[in-house]
Amino acid sequence: MQLKFLGTSAGRPTKTRNVTSVALCLPEPQCGFWLFDCGEGTQHRLLHSGLKLNKMERIFITHLHGDHLYGLPGLLSSRTYFEGAGPLQVFGPAGLKAYLECIFRYSGVHLGYELDVIEVTPGEISSDHRFVVEAAELEHRLPCYGYRIIERPQLGQLNLAALADMGIRPGPLYGKLKRGEAVTLEDGRTLTPADVVGPSLPGRIVTILGDTKPCDNAVTLAKDADLVVHEATFAGGMEEKAANYGHSTFRQAAEIALAAGAKRLVVTHFSSRFDDAAVQELVADARHIFANTEAAADFAEFPIKRPARE
């Protein structure tokens, strides 16, 4: 499980940074990815990332500003040409459905797959056997959401050596034990998962925030997260300017991570006024508040390690 950044610039692209987009690469058995925001040029970045559009399962849009959205219609259109592109869910604020319907109607686009556009409200917005996704509204100039991705705990590994010693060969019983079910053997013995399944694997929490001023919901979404992605458009000392535009400084992002008890912070969405050297200086300053702060960069990858077993 890892994050791969496709764009890290605020407002407009630069020669070294595209506008906002980040992919969450999922662990086995899915091996697909979810996309968070889709600024102009995102599909071009994907071409150089190793990620294929037919492996993209969901898209989450934080808000409808162009640097987070203008790449979406083109990307959705291009996905039609990828063999095996199945149904796709797109989540985002109210207005997203009308935006896409308008563009597709006037440009004559016909998608070759099922597209489900879901306009989110605060709370749980998606749940399956592997992940729960929650959303909360942030404080920006347009309605803007942050997303909290919660991986459910996973069952431990089967003790294959112990099963072999018992004379139990691979087959349906393995699947039942792995699912947490007790089984009855041919000799009448009952075998429980606790006998042959190792400790469960704790899930991970990833928080990806859209553009925002410091706010309580940012802390709530980032609570105890293994990794938080927070915008850092302005330098420390520019808090008044940041507030006027609905953004945060590097220091404020660090303060949110600290207040949330997060384990790791990756800042992104940098103003074009800051080159790479300036970003590193601002990160060094933010580390005085939250030591485990890192700067995103286009095509940078951040593995998300599973927390230690409890």
GROMACS .gro file of C-alpha atoms in nm:
model
  310
    1MET     CA    1   0.000   0.000   0.000
    2GLN     CA    2   0.153   0.331  -0.100
    3LEU     CA    3   0.082   0.683  -0.217
    4LYS     CA    4   0.215   0.800  -0.551
    5PHE     CA    5   0.199   1.175  -0.618
    6LEU     CA    6   0.114   1.282  -0.972
    7GLY     CA    7   0.094   1.657  -0.911
    8THR     CA    8   0.198   1.876  -0.620
    9SER     CA    9   0.159   2.236  -0.739
   10ALA     CA   10  -0.107   2.481  -0.621
   11GLY     CA   11  -0.322   2.671  -0.869
   12ARG     CA   12  -0.119   2.618  -1.185
   13PRO     CA   13   0.152   2.382  -1.309
   14THR     CA   14   0.520   2.468  -1.308
   15LYS     CA   15   0.806   2.322  -1.509
   16THR     CA   16   0.865   2.061  -1.239
   17ARG     CA   17   0.523   2.016  -1.078
   18ASN     CA   18   0.183   1.939  -1.222
   19VAL     CA   19  -0.138   2.043  -1.047
   20THR     CA   20  -0.293   1.828  -0.778
   21SER     CA   21  -0.343   1.453  -0.798
   22VAL     CA   22  -0.234   1.156  -0.587
   23ALA     CA   23  -0.290   0.783  -0.631
   24LEU     CA   24  -0.344   0.541  -0.344
   25CYS     CA   25  -0.205   0.207  -0.462
   26LEU     CA   26  -0.393  -0.076  -0.294
   27PRO     CA   27  -0.241  -0.393  -0.148
   28GLU     CA   28  -0.301  -0.745  -0.274
   29PRO     CA   29  -0.532  -0.895  -0.380
   30GLN     CA   30  -0.678  -0.578  -0.541
   31CYS     CA   31  -0.351  -0.433  -0.676
   32GLY     CA   32  -0.557  -0.148  -0.824
   33PHE     CA   33  -0.552   0.216  -0.725
   34TRP     CA   34  -0.776   0.502  -0.617
   35LEU     CA   35  -0.720   0.853  -0.748
   36PHE     CA   36  -0.760   1.162  -0.531
   37ASP     CA   37  -0.817   1.478  -0.735
   38CYS     CA   38  -0.746   1.509  -1.104
   39GLY     CA   39  -0.595   1.838  -1.208
   40GLU     CA   40  -0.530   1.917  -1.573
   41GLY     CA   41  -0.267   1.687  -1.723
   42THR     CA   42  -0.315   1.407  -1.469
   43GLN     CA   43  -0.358   1.141  -1.739
   44HIS     CA   44  -0.026   1.250  -1.890
   45ARG     CA   45   0.138   1.199  -1.551
   46LEU     CA   46  -0.024   0.855  -1.527
   47LEU     CA   47   0.144   0.755  -1.854
   48HIS     CA   48   0.481   0.793  -1.679
   49SER     CA   49   0.375   0.640  -1.347
   50GLY     CA   50   0.327   0.274  -1.430
   51LEU     CA   51  -0.041   0.298  -1.332
   52LYS     CA   52  -0.301   0.187  -1.585
   53LEU     CA   53  -0.649   0.336  -1.616
   54ASN     CA   54  -0.810  -0.007  -1.627
   55LYS     CA   55  -0.673  -0.066  -1.276
   56MET     CA   56  -0.829   0.254  -1.141
   57GLU     CA   57  -1.128   0.162  -0.922
   58ARG     CA   58  -1.243   0.489  -0.765
   59ILE     CA   59  -1.181   0.861  -0.792
   60PHE     CA   60  -1.229   1.106  -0.505
   61ILE     CA   61  -1.252   1.477  -0.584
   62THR     CA   62  -1.201   1.713  -0.290
   63HIS     CA   63  -1.354   2.024  -0.450
   64LEU     CA   64  -1.436   2.181  -0.783
   65HIS     CA   65  -1.148   2.426  -0.827
   66GLY     CA   66  -0.984   2.369  -1.164
   67ASP     CA   67  -0.642   2.264  -1.036
   68HIS     CA   68  -0.814   1.965  -0.872
   69LEU     CA   69  -1.070   1.887  -1.143
   70TYR     CA   70  -0.995   1.997  -1.499
   71GLY     CA   71  -0.819   1.673  -1.589
   72LEU     CA   72  -1.115   1.455  -1.497
   73PRO     CA   73  -1.326   1.464  -1.817
   74GLY     CA   74  -1.032   1.375  -2.038
   75LEU     CA   75  -0.914   1.098  -1.809
   76LEU     CA   76  -1.263   0.943  -1.795
   77SER     CA   77  -1.287   0.959  -2.172
   78SER     CA   78  -0.947   0.797  -2.225
   79ARG     CA   79  -1.034   0.512  -1.988
   80THR     CA   80  -1.282   0.385  -2.248
   81TYR     CA   81  -0.989   0.276  -2.466
   82PHE     CA   82  -0.834   0.052  -2.200
   83GLU     CA   83  -0.933  -0.314  -2.228
   84GLY     CA   84  -1.083  -0.449  -1.909
   85ALA     CA   85  -1.190  -0.111  -1.772
   86GLY     CA   86  -1.480  -0.203  -1.546
   87PRO     CA   87  -1.734   0.009  -1.356
   88LEU     CA   88  -1.594   0.320  -1.192
   89GLN     CA   89  -1.715   0.524  -0.895
   90VAL     CA   90  -1.638   0.895  -0.874
   91PHE     CA   91  -1.700   1.072  -0.543
   92GLY     CA   92  -1.706   1.448  -0.493
   93PRO     CA   93  -1.898   1.756  -0.379
   94ALA     CA   94  -2.239   1.863  -0.503
   95GLY     CA   95  -2.216   1.996  -0.858
   96LEU     CA   96  -1.972   1.730  -0.980
   97LYS     CA   97  -2.243   1.530  -1.157
   98ALA     CA   98  -2.380   1.835  -1.341
   99TYR     CA   99  -2.026   1.939  -1.440
  100LEU     CA  100  -1.950   1.603  -1.601
  101GLU     CA  101  -2.293   1.568  -1.762
  102CYS     CA  102  -2.254   1.910  -1.925
  103ILE     CA  103  -1.910   1.838  -2.067
  104PHE     CA  104  -2.004   1.492  -2.191
  105ARG     CA  105  -2.327   1.619  -2.350
  106TYR     CA  106  -2.167   1.905  -2.543
  107SER     CA  107  -1.854   1.712  -2.642
  108GLY     CA  108  -2.041   1.399  -2.749
  109VAL     CA  109  -1.853   1.164  -2.517
  110HIS     CA  110  -1.980   0.807  -2.486
  111LEU     CA  111  -1.809   0.604  -2.215
  112GLY     CA  112  -1.753   0.234  -2.269
  113TYR     CA  113  -1.802   0.146  -1.903
  114GLU     CA  114  -2.047   0.217  -1.622
  115LEU     CA  115  -1.977   0.545  -1.440
  116ASP     CA  116  -2.137   0.614  -1.102
  117VAL     CA  117  -2.096   0.973  -0.980
  118ILE     CA  118  -2.167   1.002  -0.606
  119GLU     CA  119  -2.203   1.347  -0.451
  120VAL     CA  120  -2.087   1.306  -0.095
  121THR     CA  121  -2.217   1.432   0.236
  122PRO     CA  122  -2.027   1.421   0.567
  123GLY     CA  123  -1.990   1.078   0.725
  124GLU     CA  124  -1.925   0.731   0.590
  125ILE     CA  125  -1.943   0.737   0.211
  126SER     CA  126  -1.814   0.393   0.117
  127SER     CA  127  -1.768   0.057   0.287
  128ASP     CA  128  -1.667  -0.291   0.173
  129HIS     CA  129  -1.492  -0.595   0.318
  130ARG     CA  130  -1.152  -0.422   0.302
  131PHE     CA  131  -1.196  -0.045   0.347
  132VAL     CA  132  -1.421   0.218   0.501
  133VAL     CA  133  -1.403   0.573   0.364
  134GLU     CA  134  -1.527   0.872   0.562
  135ALA     CA  135  -1.562   1.232   0.447
  136ALA     CA  136  -1.584   1.563   0.630
  137GLU     CA  137  -1.612   1.918   0.503
  138LEU     CA  138  -1.309   2.142   0.533
  139GLU     CA  139  -1.283   2.524   0.529
  140HIS     CA  140  -1.205   2.659   0.184
  141ARG     CA  141  -1.353   2.906  -0.064
  142LEU     CA  142  -1.566   2.634  -0.223
  143PRO     CA  143  -1.724   2.332  -0.053
  144CYS     CA  144  -1.427   2.103  -0.003
  145TYR     CA  145  -1.391   1.758   0.151
  146GLY     CA  146  -1.117   1.558   0.314
  147TYR     CA  147  -1.119   1.179   0.307
  148ARG     CA  148  -1.021   0.925   0.572
  149ILE     CA  149  -0.947   0.576   0.441
  150ILE     CA  150  -0.964   0.305   0.707
  151GLU     CA  151  -0.835  -0.041   0.625
  152ARG     CA  152  -1.014  -0.313   0.816
  153PRO     CA  153  -0.800  -0.554   1.023
  154GLN     CA  154  -0.696  -0.856   0.822
  155LEU     CA  155  -0.697  -1.217   0.941
  156GLY     CA  156  -0.357  -1.362   1.016
  157GLN     CA  157  -0.167  -1.617   0.809
  158LEU     CA  158  -0.252  -1.986   0.810
  159ASN     CA  159   0.006  -2.208   0.981
  160LEU     CA  160   0.061  -2.434   0.683
  161ALA     CA  161   0.318  -2.649   0.862
  162ALA     CA  162   0.077  -2.724   1.148
  163LEU     CA  163  -0.201  -2.812   0.904
  164ALA     CA  164   0.032  -3.046   0.717
  165ASP     CA  165   0.131  -3.216   1.043
  166MET     CA  166  -0.239  -3.278   1.111
  167GLY     CA  167  -0.274  -3.436   0.771
  168ILE     CA  168  -0.502  -3.162   0.641
  169ARG     CA  169  -0.440  -3.099   0.273
  170PRO     CA  170  -0.508  -2.771   0.092
  171GLY     CA  171  -0.874  -2.733   0.004
  172PRO     CA  172  -1.204  -2.584   0.118
  173LEU     CA  173  -1.118  -2.626   0.488
  174TYR     CA  174  -0.831  -2.382   0.445
  175GLY     CA  175  -1.071  -2.118   0.315
  176LYS     CA  176  -1.315  -2.168   0.602
  177LEU     CA  177  -1.040  -2.139   0.863
  178LYS     CA  178  -0.904  -1.828   0.691
  179ARG     CA  179  -1.251  -1.672   0.705
  180GLY     CA  180  -1.268  -1.734   1.079
  181GLU     CA  181  -1.491  -2.041   1.071
  182ALA     CA  182  -1.441  -2.357   1.280
  183VAL     CA  183  -1.430  -2.684   1.085
  184THR     CA  184  -1.500  -3.048   1.168
  185LEU     CA  185  -1.240  -3.297   1.049
  186GLU     CA  186  -1.311  -3.647   0.915
  187ASP     CA  187  -1.212  -3.802   1.249
  188GLY     CA  188  -1.464  -3.587   1.435
  189ARG     CA  189  -1.220  -3.332   1.576
  190THR     CA  190  -1.315  -2.966   1.571
  191LEU     CA  191  -1.048  -2.724   1.454
  192THR     CA  192  -1.088  -2.354   1.529
  193PRO     CA  193  -0.909  -2.067   1.354
  194ALA     CA  194  -0.724  -1.992   1.678
  195ASP     CA  195  -0.551  -2.330   1.643
  196VAL     CA  196  -0.392  -2.260   1.307
  197VAL     CA  197  -0.431  -1.890   1.218
  198GLY     CA  198  -0.178  -1.634   1.333
  199PRO     CA  199  -0.256  -1.298   1.496
  200SER     CA  200  -0.469  -1.058   1.296
  201LEU     CA  201  -0.299  -0.780   1.103
  202PRO     CA  202  -0.408  -0.430   1.208
  203GLY     CA  203  -0.540  -0.202   0.935
  204ARG     CA  204  -0.390   0.125   0.822
  205ILE     CA  205  -0.543   0.472   0.821
  206VAL     CA  206  -0.466   0.721   0.545
  207THR     CA  207  -0.605   1.075   0.547
  208ILE     CA  208  -0.603   1.286   0.231
  209LEU     CA  209  -0.720   1.642   0.283
  210GLY     CA  210  -0.827   1.892   0.020
  211ASP     CA  211  -0.752   2.263   0.029
  212THR     CA  212  -0.829   2.405   0.370
  213LYS     CA  213  -0.759   2.651   0.644
  214PRO     CA  214  -0.677   2.488   0.978
  215CYS     CA  215  -1.003   2.347   1.113
  216ASP     CA  216  -1.140   2.092   1.359
  217ASN     CA  217  -1.252   1.853   1.085
  218ALA     CA  218  -0.897   1.826   0.955
  219VAL     CA  219  -0.787   1.708   1.299
  220THR     CA  220  -1.079   1.465   1.323
  221LEU     CA  221  -1.006   1.310   0.984
  222ALA     CA  222  -0.636   1.279   1.065
  223LYS     CA  223  -0.686   1.129   1.413
  224ASP     CA  224  -0.419   0.859   1.474
  225ALA     CA  225  -0.361   0.824   1.099
  226ASP     CA  226  -0.058   0.634   0.975
  227LEU     CA  227  -0.012   0.898   0.706
  228VAL     CA  228  -0.174   1.239   0.650
  229VAL     CA  229  -0.158   1.438   0.327
  230HIS     CA  230  -0.211   1.808   0.402
  231GLU     CA  231  -0.179   2.110   0.177
  232ALA     CA  232   0.097   2.362   0.250
  233THR     CA  233   0.043   2.642   0.004
  234PHE     CA  234   0.217   2.918   0.199
  235ALA     CA  235   0.526   2.960   0.415
  236GLY     CA  236   0.519   2.995   0.789
  237GLY     CA  237   0.460   3.358   0.877
  238MET     CA  238   0.207   3.400   0.592
  239GLU     CA  239  -0.090   3.281   0.799
  240GLU     CA  240  -0.304   3.589   0.729
  241LYS     CA  241  -0.259   3.556   0.354
  242ALA     CA  242  -0.324   3.183   0.374
  243ALA     CA  243  -0.649   3.243   0.564
  244ASN     CA  244  -0.767   3.497   0.308
  245TYR     CA  245  -0.735   3.235   0.034
  246GLY     CA  246  -0.862   2.938   0.236
  247HIS     CA  247  -0.524   2.769   0.260
  248SER     CA  248  -0.264   2.662   0.516
  249THR     CA  249   0.104   2.718   0.581
  250PHE     CA  250   0.366   2.449   0.630
  251ARG     CA  251   0.362   2.517   1.003
  252GLN     CA  252  -0.015   2.493   1.024
  253ALA     CA  253  -0.010   2.157   0.846
  254ALA     CA  254   0.241   2.036   1.105
  255GLU     CA  255   0.021   2.164   1.386
  256ILE     CA  256  -0.277   1.969   1.249
  257ALA     CA  257  -0.072   1.647   1.233
  258LEU     CA  258   0.051   1.703   1.588
  259ALA     CA  259  -0.297   1.773   1.725
  260ALA     CA  260  -0.433   1.462   1.551
  261GLY     CA  261  -0.166   1.230   1.690
  262ALA     CA  262  -0.078   1.124   1.335
  263LYS     CA  263   0.231   0.915   1.271
  264ARG     CA  264   0.347   1.078   0.949
  265LEU     CA  265   0.277   1.397   0.751
  266VAL     CA  266   0.331   1.455   0.379
  267VAL     CA  267   0.276   1.814   0.266
  268THR     CA  268   0.183   1.908  -0.090
  269HIS     CA  269   0.004   2.178  -0.297
  270PHE     CA  270   0.297   2.421  -0.297
  271SER     CA  271   0.274   2.775  -0.428
  272SER     CA  272   0.472   2.827  -0.749
  273ARG     CA  273   0.674   3.092  -0.565
  274PHE     CA  274   0.865   2.811  -0.388
  275ASP     CA  275   1.124   2.608  -0.574
  276ASP     CA  276   1.240   2.268  -0.448
  277ALA     CA  277   1.511   2.416  -0.228
  278ALA     CA  278   1.264   2.654  -0.065
  279VAL     CA  279   1.020   2.369  -0.004
  280GLN     CA  280   1.290   2.173   0.178
  281GLU     CA  281   1.369   2.474   0.396
  282LEU     CA  282   1.001   2.512   0.483
  283VAL     CA  283   0.974   2.143   0.566
  284ALA     CA  284   1.277   2.173   0.794
  285ASP     CA  285   1.099   2.457   0.973
  286ALA     CA  286   0.778   2.254   1.006
  287ARG     CA  287   0.972   1.965   1.160
  288HIS     CA  288   1.028   2.178   1.469
  289ILE     CA  289   0.652   2.130   1.525
  290PHE     CA  290   0.600   1.781   1.383
  291ALA     CA  291   0.921   1.588   1.334
  292ASN     CA  292   0.794   1.331   1.084
  293THR     CA  293   0.710   1.581   0.809
  294GLU     CA  294   0.804   1.514   0.447
  295ALA     CA  295   0.752   1.701   0.122
  296ALA     CA  296   0.572   1.543  -0.170
  297ALA     CA  297   0.712   1.573  -0.522
  298ASP     CA  298   0.574   1.467  -0.857
  299PHE     CA  299   0.618   1.089  -0.894
  300ALA     CA  300   0.737   1.054  -0.534
  301GLU     CA  301   0.621   0.734  -0.364
  302PHE     CA  302   0.544   0.693   0.005
  303PRO     CA  303   0.497   0.334   0.130
  304ILE     CA  304   0.241   0.303   0.409
  305LYS     CA  305   0.361   0.041   0.654
  306ARG     CA  306   0.118  -0.166   0.852
  307PRO     CA  307   0.124  -0.075   1.223
  308ALA     CA  308   0.265  -0.323   1.471
  309ARG     CA  309   0.030  -0.591   1.600
  310GLU     CA  310  -0.146  -0.498   1.920
   0.00000   0.00000   0.00000
